[in-house]
PDB file of C-alpha atoms in Angstrom:
ATOM      1  CA  MET Y   1      75.013 -81.236  47.866  1.00 48.00           C
ATOM      2  CA  SER Y   2      72.764 -78.526  49.356  1.00 62.00           C
ATOM      3  CA  PHE Y   3      69.728 -78.909  51.485  1.00 79.00           C
ATOM      4  CA  ARG Y   4      66.828 -77.966  48.912  1.00 81.00           C
ATOM      5  CA  GLU Y   5      67.630 -78.317  44.817  1.00 82.00           C
ATOM      6  CA  PHE Y   6      64.568 -77.707  42.534  1.00 82.00           C
ATOM      7  CA  LYS Y   7      64.909 -80.886  40.300  1.00 84.00           C
ATOM      8  CA  LYS Y   8      62.759 -80.837  37.036  1.00 85.00           C
ATOM      9  CA  THR Y   9      59.417 -78.915  35.278  1.00 85.00           C
ATOM     10  CA  THR Y  10      56.798 -81.512  34.682  1.00 86.00           C
ATOM     11  CA  GLU Y  11      53.353 -81.278  32.860  1.00 86.00           C
ATOM     12  CA  GLU Y  12      50.628 -83.662  33.187  1.00 85.00           C
ATOM     13  CA  VAL Y  13      47.562 -83.837  31.658  1.00 87.00           C
ATOM     14  CA  VAL Y  14      43.928 -84.296  34.362  1.00 84.00           C
ATOM     15  CA  ARG Y  15      40.844 -84.507  33.215  1.00 88.00           C
ATOM     16  CA  LYS Y  16      38.467 -83.343  35.754  1.00 87.00           C
ATOM     17  CA  PRO Y  17      34.440 -84.835  34.983  1.00 89.00           C
ATOM     18  CA  ILE Y  18      31.447 -82.254  33.919  1.00 88.00           C
ATOM     19  CA  GLN Y  19      29.289 -82.814  36.599  1.00 89.00           C
ATOM     20  CA  GLY Y  20      25.998 -84.291  35.557  1.00 88.00           C
ATOM     21  CA  THR Y  21      28.017 -85.710  32.135  1.00 89.00           C
ATOM     22  CA  SER Y  22      29.820 -88.441  31.569  1.00 87.00           C
ATOM     23  CA  LEU Y  23      31.552 -85.801  29.689  1.00 90.00           C
ATOM     24  CA  PHE Y  24      35.468 -84.397  31.591  1.00 90.00           C
ATOM     25  CA  ASN Y  25      37.903 -81.845  30.905  1.00 91.00           C
ATOM     26  CA  GLU Y  26      41.194 -82.628  30.485  1.00 91.00           C
ATOM     27  CA  TYR Y  27      43.692 -79.270  31.603  1.00 88.00           C
ATOM     28  CA  ILE Y  28      47.751 -79.209  31.091  1.00 90.00           C
ATOM     29  CA  VAL Y  29      49.251 -78.893  34.742  1.00 88.00           C
ATOM     30  CA  THR Y  30      52.940 -77.849  36.072  1.00 90.00           C
ATOM     31  CA  ARG Y  31      54.125 -80.076  38.509  1.00 91.00           C
ATOM     32  CA  TYR Y  32      57.887 -78.926  39.958  1.00 92.00           C
ATOM     33  CA  HIS Y  33      60.009 -81.508  41.472  1.00 91.00           C
ATOM     34  CA  VAL Y  34      62.059 -80.010  45.009  1.00 91.00           C
ATOM     35  CA  ARG Y  35      64.383 -82.038  46.914  1.00 91.00           C
ATOM     36  CA  LEU Y  36      64.370 -81.397  50.546  1.00 90.00           C
ATOM     37  CA  GLY Y  37      67.082 -83.179  52.037  1.00 87.00           C
ATOM     38  CA  PRO Y  38      67.114 -86.843  51.170  1.00 88.00           C
ATOM     39  CA  GLN Y  39      62.801 -86.853  49.769  1.00 89.00           C
ATOM     40  CA  ILE Y  40      61.957 -84.956  46.633  1.00 91.00           C
ATOM     41  CA  PHE Y  41      58.133 -83.160  47.443  1.00 93.00           C
ATOM     42  CA  SER Y  42      56.328 -82.550  43.966  1.00 92.00           C
ATOM     43  CA  THR Y  43      53.881 -79.561  43.970  1.00 92.00           C
ATOM     44  CA  ASN Y  44      51.620 -77.763  42.121  1.00 90.00           C
ATOM     45  CA  GLN Y  45      51.929 -74.012  41.315  1.00 89.00           C
ATOM     46  CA  ASN Y  46      49.232 -72.664  44.001  1.00 91.00           C
ATOM     47  CA  LEU Y  47      51.435 -75.616  46.787  1.00 89.00           C
ATOM     48  CA  THR Y  48      47.894 -77.389  46.997  1.00 90.00           C
ATOM     49  CA  ASP Y  49      48.546 -80.815  46.044  1.00 90.00           C
ATOM     50  CA  ILE Y  50      52.008 -81.536  47.863  1.00 92.00           C
ATOM     51  CA  ARG Y  51      53.727 -84.947  47.352  1.00 92.00           C
ATOM     52  CA  ILE Y  52      56.269 -87.065  48.183  1.00 92.00           C
ATOM     53  CA  GLU Y  53      57.796 -88.929  44.868  1.00 89.00           C
ATOM     54  CA  SER Y  54      58.925 -92.387  45.144  1.00 86.00           C
ATOM     55  CA  HIS Y  55      60.911 -95.462  42.537  1.00 84.00           C
ATOM     56  CA  ASN Y  56      57.509 -96.160  41.817  1.00 86.00           C
ATOM     57  CA  ALA Y  57      54.315 -93.584  43.179  1.00 86.00           C
ATOM     58  CA  SER Y  58      54.026 -90.448  45.195  1.00 86.00           C
ATOM     59  CA  LYS Y  59      52.251 -90.466  48.167  1.00 91.00           C
ATOM     60  CA  THR Y  60      50.071 -87.579  49.246  1.00 91.00           C
ATOM     61  CA  VAL Y  61      51.700 -85.312  51.956  1.00 91.00           C
ATOM     62  CA  SER Y  62      49.620 -85.020  55.026  1.00 92.00           C
ATOM     63  CA  ALA Y  63      48.684 -81.575  56.875  1.00 91.00           C
ATOM     64  CA  GLU Y  64      49.809 -82.733  59.831  1.00 93.00           C
ATOM     65  CA  LEU Y  65      53.241 -82.924  58.442  1.00 91.00           C
ATOM     66  CA  LEU Y  66      53.419 -79.549  56.853  1.00 91.00           C
ATOM     67  CA  LYS Y  67      52.259 -78.793  61.026  1.00 93.00           C
ATOM     68  CA  GLU Y  68      55.035 -80.495  61.920  1.00 94.00           C
ATOM     69  CA  LYS Y  69      57.784 -79.423  59.704  1.00 92.00           C
ATOM     70  CA  PRO Y  70      56.591 -75.769  58.587  1.00 91.00           C
ATOM     71  CA  TYR Y  71      59.695 -75.560  56.549  1.00 90.00           C
ATOM     72  CA  ILE Y  72      59.026 -77.563  54.120  1.00 91.00           C
ATOM     73  CA  LEU Y  73      55.838 -75.447  52.945  1.00 92.00           C
ATOM     74  CA  SER Y  74      58.290 -72.470  53.588  1.00 92.00           C
ATOM     75  CA  ASN Y  75      60.536 -74.224  51.321  1.00 92.00           C
ATOM     76  CA  LEU Y  76      58.445 -75.280  48.122  1.00 93.00           C
ATOM     77  CA  ARG Y  77      57.294 -71.427  47.961  1.00 93.00           C
ATOM     78  CA  GLN Y  78      60.579 -70.737  47.873  1.00 93.00           C
ATOM     79  CA  GLU Y  79      61.513 -72.586  45.440  1.00 92.00           C
ATOM     80  CA  VAL Y  80      58.190 -73.048  42.729  1.00 92.00           C
ATOM     81  CA  ASN Y  81      58.545 -69.263  43.271  1.00 94.00           C
ATOM     82  CA  ASP Y  82      62.096 -69.069  41.981  1.00 93.00           C
ATOM     83  CA  GLN Y  83      61.621 -71.615  38.957  1.00 92.00           C
ATOM     84  CA  ARG Y  84      58.469 -69.448  37.666  1.00 92.00           C
ATOM     85  CA  LYS Y  85      60.605 -66.248  37.488  1.00 94.00           C
ATOM     86  CA  LYS Y  86      62.699 -67.763  35.933  1.00 93.00           C
ATOM     87  CA  GLU Y  87      59.516 -68.531  33.428  1.00 91.00           C
ATOM     88  CA  ARG Y  88      58.480 -65.440  32.855  1.00 92.00           C
ATOM     89  CA  LYS Y  89      61.988 -64.294  32.453  1.00 93.00           C
ATOM     90  CA  SER Y  90      62.797 -66.685  29.675  1.00 92.00           C
ATOM     91  CA  MET Y  91      59.120 -65.819  28.140  1.00 90.00           C
ATOM     92  CA  PHE Y  92      59.073 -62.662  27.998  1.00 90.00           C
ATOM     93  CA  ALA Y  93      62.918 -62.680  26.581  1.00 90.00           C
ATOM     94  CA  LYS Y  94      61.211 -64.115  23.514  1.00 87.00           C
ATOM     95  CA  ASP Y  95      60.708 -61.545  20.719  1.00 83.00           C
ATOM     96  CA  CYS Y  96      57.590 -61.287  20.050  1.00 82.00           C
ATOM     97  CA  PHE Y  97      57.321 -59.261  23.533  1.00 83.00           C
ATOM     98  CA  HIS Y  98      59.104 -56.758  23.183  1.00 79.00           C
ATOM     99  CA  ARG Y  99      58.090 -53.723  19.781  1.00 78.00           C
ATOM    100  CA  THR Y 100      60.193 -51.473  18.695  1.00 77.00           C
ATOM    101  CA  PRO Y 101      59.318 -47.531  19.367  1.00 82.00           C
ATOM    102  CA  TYR Y 102      57.063 -45.805  16.188  1.00 86.00           C
ATOM    103  CA  SER Y 103      59.164 -43.618  14.768  1.00 88.00           C
ATOM    104  CA  ALA Y 104      58.650 -39.700  14.700  1.00 90.00           C
ATOM    105  CA  ASN Y 105      57.248 -40.229  11.642  1.00 93.00           C
ATOM    106  CA  GLN Y 106      55.154 -43.524  11.328  1.00 91.00           C
ATOM    107  CA  ARG Y 107      53.604 -41.210  14.645  1.00 90.00           C
ATOM    108  CA  ILE Y 108      53.028 -37.452  12.701  1.00 92.00           C
ATOM    109  CA  ALA Y 109      51.238 -40.397   9.927  1.00 93.00           C
ATOM    110  CA  TYR Y 110      49.030 -42.387  12.234  1.00 92.00           C
ATOM    111  CA  HIS Y 111      47.634 -38.845  13.046  1.00 92.00           C
ATOM    112  CA  ASN Y 112      47.254 -37.591  10.011  1.00 92.00           C
ATOM    113  CA  ALA Y 113      45.102 -40.631   8.940  1.00 94.00           C
ATOM    114  CA  LYS Y 114      42.977 -40.690  11.870  1.00 91.00           C
ATOM    115  CA  SER Y 115      42.062 -36.848  11.013  1.00 86.00           C
ATOM    116  CA  ASN Y 116      41.817 -37.290   7.343  1.00 75.00           C
TER     117      ASN Y 116
END
């Protein structure tokens, strides 16, 4: 087993209250789970919410721990970037992102129709 290993991606629904009302907005947040040594870290896409996952709960990582062990943040950043790159590659591989170029006759017909 390597020191750094990508475990999984999860999606959570987060409720954020609208200020001054009893209403709230719901957002879908993607979390990336990465094993660094014996611990599993969970983070969002922007690395603003980093947690240490355990069997029954998660604990927010303190700023002191990140200053003490800077390799945590750099390894998390690298794994999240690699995973996002894979996600974008699979998304853009779908048929809806591939258009066949127009033939010469179609371009001529289009320009002729514009001038009529």
